[in-house]
Amino acid sequence: MVGGVPRRAFEKLVEKALERLPEEFRQALDNLAIVIEDWPDPAIVEEITGDSEEVLYGLFTGTPLPERRFDDSGDLPPVIALYQGPLEEDFPERSELAREVEITLVHELAHFMGFDEDTVREYGYE
């Protein structure tokens, strides 16, 4: 438990968010690992944002679908990390937390699928 939400309860929020995904997002889940971590590594946050104090709720790492090639098949799967600590800290109400988990998950999935920010907005996730 990072803050007030036990890990299993947070995992349930992620599972429910996965169930609510639009069909084209659910189809992209094959060969993709989704992990929950307590907090992001400050060095990674600084590398991505330029500021180690910046808030990061999730992170996609790996090769986006449009860039994958047949000979990538032996590589480790792409990963979406969801960071429970910052999400919980910024969204203490359970309903707000559930919504932000879904938004973060879709946002990171969109990176995996090669979508730009405008396309993500079209789905209602900013």
XYZ file of N, CA and C in Angstrom:
378
model
N 0.851 -1.174 0.000
C 0.000 0.000 0.000
C 0.896 1.236 0.000
N 0.701 2.089 -0.984
C 1.505 3.306 -1.099
C 0.971 4.371 -0.164
N -0.282 4.678 -0.287
C -0.930 5.692 0.549
C -2.101 5.039 1.248
N -3.300 5.473 0.895
C -4.486 4.925 1.533
C -5.138 3.784 0.780
N -4.665 3.475 -0.418
C -5.299 2.448 -1.244
C -4.408 1.205 -1.286
N -4.916 0.075 -0.800
C -4.129 -1.158 -0.898
C -3.846 -1.502 -2.363
N -2.724 -2.172 -2.612
C -2.332 -2.497 -3.984
C -3.429 -3.276 -4.708
N -4.039 -4.238 -4.041
C -5.076 -5.046 -4.706
C -6.252 -4.170 -5.132
N -6.629 -3.194 -4.325
C -7.723 -2.287 -4.691
C -7.321 -1.431 -5.889
N -6.068 -0.999 -5.929
C -5.580 -0.219 -7.069
C -5.578 -1.091 -8.330
N -5.160 -2.340 -8.192
C -5.184 -3.265 -9.328
C -6.599 -3.421 -9.868
N -7.586 -3.462 -8.972
C -8.994 -3.559 -9.395
C -9.397 -2.333 -10.204
N -8.924 -1.147 -9.801
C -9.213 0.067 -10.571
C -8.642 -0.051 -11.982
N -7.439 -0.593 -12.085
C -6.809 -0.779 -13.394
C -7.605 -1.796 -14.213
N -8.017 -2.896 -13.594
C -8.803 -3.911 -14.301
C -10.104 -3.322 -14.834
N -10.782 -2.533 -14.020
C -12.033 -1.899 -14.457
C -11.778 -0.916 -15.597
N -10.675 -0.192 -15.520
C -10.326 0.739 -16.600
C -10.076 -0.035 -17.894
N -9.420 -1.175 -17.800
C -9.167 -2.000 -18.987
C -10.477 -2.482 -19.610
N -11.447 -2.825 -18.762
C -12.744 -3.286 -19.255
C -13.494 -2.185 -19.997
N -13.271 -0.940 -19.628
C -13.986 0.190 -20.236
C -13.304 0.738 -21.488
N -12.164 0.203 -21.844
C -11.436 0.728 -23.000
C -12.236 0.568 -24.286
N -12.107 1.531 -25.204
C -12.686 1.342 -26.537
C -12.092 0.084 -27.181
N -12.872 -0.557 -28.045
C -12.469 -1.836 -28.643
C -11.091 -1.787 -29.294
N -10.798 -0.721 -30.055
C -9.500 -0.686 -30.741
C -8.331 -0.606 -29.765
N -8.576 -0.072 -28.574
C -7.536 -0.047 -27.547
C -7.374 -1.445 -26.945
N -8.495 -2.129 -26.684
C -8.412 -3.475 -26.095
C -7.682 -4.439 -27.024
N -7.887 -4.281 -28.329
C -7.225 -5.164 -29.289
C -5.708 -4.995 -29.255
N -5.235 -3.849 -28.829
C -3.788 -3.575 -28.807
C -3.098 -4.137 -27.567
N -3.853 -4.733 -26.655
C -3.279 -5.187 -25.384
C -2.438 -6.454 -25.497
N -2.563 -7.180 -26.606
C -1.750 -8.392 -26.768
C -0.272 -8.020 -26.787
N 0.530 -8.811 -26.119
C 1.986 -8.607 -26.079
C 2.380 -7.247 -25.516
N 1.621 -6.781 -24.562
C 1.903 -5.523 -23.871
C 1.805 -5.794 -22.375
N 2.821 -5.411 -21.630
C 2.801 -5.591 -20.180
C 2.323 -4.300 -19.521
N 1.402 -4.443 -18.583
C 0.953 -3.302 -17.785
C 1.366 -3.593 -16.351
N 2.178 -2.707 -15.793
C 2.690 -2.900 -14.439
C 2.308 -1.707 -13.569
N 2.194 -1.972 -12.288
C 1.931 -0.916 -11.313
C 3.179 -0.773 -10.464
N 3.677 0.436 -10.396
C 4.838 0.733 -9.564
C 4.434 1.796 -8.552
N 5.168 1.845 -7.444
C 4.838 2.823 -6.412
C 5.065 4.247 -6.904
N 6.289 4.539 -7.333
C 6.673 5.885 -7.768
C 7.620 5.775 -8.950
N 7.623 6.771 -9.829
C 8.606 6.752 -10.921
C 9.993 7.093 -10.398
N 10.993 6.592 -11.073
C 12.382 6.923 -10.758
C 12.604 8.402 -11.086
N 13.073 9.219 -10.132
C 13.291 10.651 -10.402
C 14.204 10.913 -11.600
N 15.175 10.036 -11.842
C 16.068 10.222 -12.992
C 15.297 10.085 -14.303
N 14.349 9.156 -14.345
C 13.529 8.986 -15.546
C 12.611 10.184 -15.725
N 12.024 10.652 -14.626
C 11.147 11.827 -14.698
C 11.928 13.015 -15.238
N 13.139 13.207 -14.735
C 13.965 14.327 -15.198
C 14.337 14.162 -16.672
N 14.653 12.946 -17.069
C 15.007 12.696 -18.469
C 13.835 13.023 -19.402
N 12.630 12.692 -18.983
C 11.448 12.897 -19.825
C 10.959 14.339 -19.784
N 10.926 14.921 -18.580
C 10.306 16.240 -18.416
C 11.304 17.374 -18.245
N 12.544 17.031 -17.903
C 13.533 18.067 -17.623
C 13.520 18.529 -16.179
N 12.636 17.937 -15.358
C 12.503 18.338 -13.957
C 12.161 17.104 -13.126
N 13.061 16.697 -12.241
C 12.838 15.485 -11.445
C 11.671 15.622 -10.475
N 11.200 16.852 -10.248
C 10.068 17.081 -9.341
C 8.721 17.051 -10.065
N 8.747 16.962 -11.384
C 7.506 16.924 -12.177
C 6.712 15.668 -11.822
N 5.403 15.742 -11.964
C 4.537 14.602 -11.651
C 4.370 13.738 -12.897
N 4.533 12.434 -12.714
C 4.363 11.481 -13.802
C 3.431 10.376 -13.303
N 2.306 10.190 -13.998
C 1.325 9.178 -13.593
C 1.534 7.843 -14.290
N 2.114 7.895 -15.470
C 2.313 6.672 -16.232
C 3.404 6.869 -17.260
N 3.893 5.756 -17.796
C 4.968 5.829 -18.779
C 4.909 4.611 -19.695
N 4.951 4.871 -20.992
C 5.073 3.803 -21.980
C 6.539 3.687 -22.370
N 7.067 2.472 -22.360
C 8.414 2.220 -22.861
C 8.350 1.042 -23.826
N 9.095 1.154 -24.887
C 9.116 0.093 -25.881
C 8.905 0.656 -27.271
N 8.696 -0.230 -28.206
C 8.492 0.159 -29.596
C 7.000 0.300 -29.873
N 6.555 1.469 -30.350
C 5.135 1.638 -30.687
C 4.717 0.668 -31.795
N 3.454 0.297 -31.804
C 2.943 -0.652 -32.796
C 3.293 -0.291 -34.235
N 3.097 0.965 -34.659
C 3.384 1.279 -36.059
C 4.856 1.100 -36.449
N 5.743 1.074 -35.463
C 7.174 0.953 -35.741
C 7.698 -0.471 -35.561
N 6.832 -1.372 -35.103
C 7.281 -2.742 -34.853
C 7.494 -3.480 -36.163
N 8.492 -4.363 -36.129
C 8.818 -5.173 -37.299
C 8.771 -6.646 -36.903
N 8.695 -7.487 -37.890
C 8.648 -8.924 -37.648
C 9.852 -9.388 -36.836
N 11.016 -8.846 -37.127
C 12.220 -9.295 -36.424
C 12.322 -8.742 -35.003
N 11.322 -7.960 -34.560
C 11.254 -7.503 -33.166
C 10.637 -8.566 -32.264
N 10.175 -9.664 -32.827
C 9.385 -10.632 -32.070
C 10.128 -11.232 -30.877
N 11.442 -11.231 -30.877
C 12.198 -11.764 -29.749
C 12.464 -10.746 -28.659
N 12.101 -9.495 -28.894
C 12.327 -8.436 -27.911
C 11.365 -8.574 -26.735
N 11.726 -7.960 -25.625
C 10.805 -7.890 -24.500
C 9.577 -7.097 -24.923
N 8.415 -7.402 -24.345
C 7.212 -6.671 -24.746
C 7.276 -5.216 -24.288
N 6.561 -4.348 -24.990
C 6.443 -2.971 -24.517
C 5.759 -2.970 -23.146
N 6.014 -1.925 -22.376
C 5.497 -1.849 -21.008
C 4.807 -0.510 -20.785
N 3.664 -0.577 -20.123
C 3.030 0.620 -19.580
C 3.135 0.508 -18.073
N 3.789 1.485 -17.463
C 3.880 1.551 -16.005
C 2.886 2.601 -15.522
N 2.090 2.235 -14.533
C 1.203 3.178 -13.857
C 1.773 3.400 -12.466
N 1.890 4.658 -12.075
C 2.529 5.004 -10.810
C 1.472 5.331 -9.760
N 1.279 4.391 -8.851
C 0.227 4.495 -7.850
C 0.422 5.686 -6.923
N 1.649 5.946 -6.491
C 1.900 7.031 -5.539
C 1.416 8.385 -6.014
N 1.890 8.872 -7.167
C 1.448 10.179 -7.643
C -0.049 10.223 -7.957
N -0.586 9.129 -8.501
C -2.019 9.100 -8.802
C -2.837 9.227 -7.525
N -2.463 8.451 -6.529
C -3.169 8.478 -5.252
C -3.038 9.834 -4.556
N -1.856 10.392 -4.616
C -1.589 11.668 -3.950
C -2.416 12.804 -4.562
N -2.512 12.820 -5.889
C -3.210 13.910 -6.572
C -4.710 13.685 -6.703
N -5.166 12.449 -6.534
C -6.589 12.129 -6.684
C -7.049 11.278 -5.497
N -7.225 11.913 -4.325
C -7.543 11.165 -3.111
C -8.953 10.557 -3.090
N -9.881 11.146 -3.831
C -11.231 10.583 -3.898
C -11.220 9.374 -4.828
N -11.831 8.282 -4.405
C -11.775 7.033 -5.171
C -12.323 7.199 -6.591
N -13.415 7.949 -6.762
C -13.981 8.122 -8.106
C -13.034 8.921 -9.000
N -12.396 9.944 -8.438
C -11.414 10.726 -9.204
C -10.208 9.859 -9.564
N -9.768 9.053 -8.615
C -8.628 8.166 -8.846
C -8.949 7.174 -9.966
N -10.141 6.589 -9.921
C -10.536 5.632 -10.953
C -10.537 6.295 -12.326
N -11.070 7.499 -12.408
C -11.113 8.211 -13.691
C -9.699 8.527 -14.181
N -8.825 8.981 -13.296
C -7.468 9.334 -13.724
C -6.651 8.099 -14.095
N -6.887 6.980 -13.432
C -6.235 5.727 -13.824
C -6.627 5.393 -15.259
N -7.911 5.525 -15.573
C -8.384 5.247 -16.932
C -7.768 6.216 -17.941
N -7.753 7.498 -17.614
C -7.175 8.507 -18.510
C -5.698 8.212 -18.760
N -4.971 7.916 -17.692
C -3.534 7.640 -17.813
C -3.288 6.383 -18.637
N -4.070 5.355 -18.379
C -3.925 4.108 -19.123
C -4.167 4.335 -20.615
N -5.233 5.040 -20.952
C -5.530 5.306 -22.362
C -4.441 6.166 -22.987
N -3.975 7.152 -22.250
C -2.926 8.034 -22.768
C -1.671 7.226 -23.124
N -1.258 6.350 -22.223
C -0.059 5.544 -22.474
C -0.302 4.504 -23.571
N -1.503 3.936 -23.614
C -1.847 3.018 -24.702
C -1.804 3.732 -26.046
N -2.241 4.979 -26.055
C -2.210 5.766 -27.287
C -0.775 5.935 -27.784
N 0.162 6.149 -26.861
C 1.575 6.223 -27.260
C 2.011 4.891 -27.883
N 1.608 3.787 -27.270
C 1.933 2.465 -27.792
C 1.366 2.277 -29.199
N 0.151 2.775 -29.424
C -0.520 2.609 -30.711
C -0.048 3.626 -31.749
N 0.787 4.577 -31.322
C 1.318 5.564 -32.255
C 0.416 6.766 -32.463
N -0.585 6.955 -31.592
C -1.501 8.087 -31.717
C -0.833 9.368 -31.256
N -1.236 10.470 -31.851
C -0.777 11.769 -31.373
C -1.788 12.303 -30.349
N -1.460 13.421 -29.737
C -2.302 13.979 -28.672
C -3.704 14.345 -29.173
N -3.814 14.824 -30.414
C -5.126 15.183 -30.959
C -6.039 13.965 -31.067
N -5.484 12.850 -31.485
C -6.280 11.628 -31.600
C -6.739 11.165 -30.228
N -5.881 11.288 -29.224
C -6.260 10.920 -27.857
C -7.443 11.778 -27.409
N -7.399 13.068 -27.695
C -8.492 13.977 -27.318
C -9.804 13.584 -27.997
N -9.723 13.104 -29.237
C -10.928 12.684 -29.955
C -11.662 11.571 -29.211
N -10.933 10.765 -28.482
C -11.537 9.699 -27.690
C -12.030 10.202 -26.328
N -11.786 11.459 -26.030
C -12.241 12.036 -24.768
C -11.279 11.856 -23.615
N -10.024 11.535 -23.915
C -9.014 11.348 -22.874
C -7.915 12.376 -23.082
N -7.772 13.272 -22.119
C -6.737 14.310 -22.268
C -5.666 14.147 -21.234
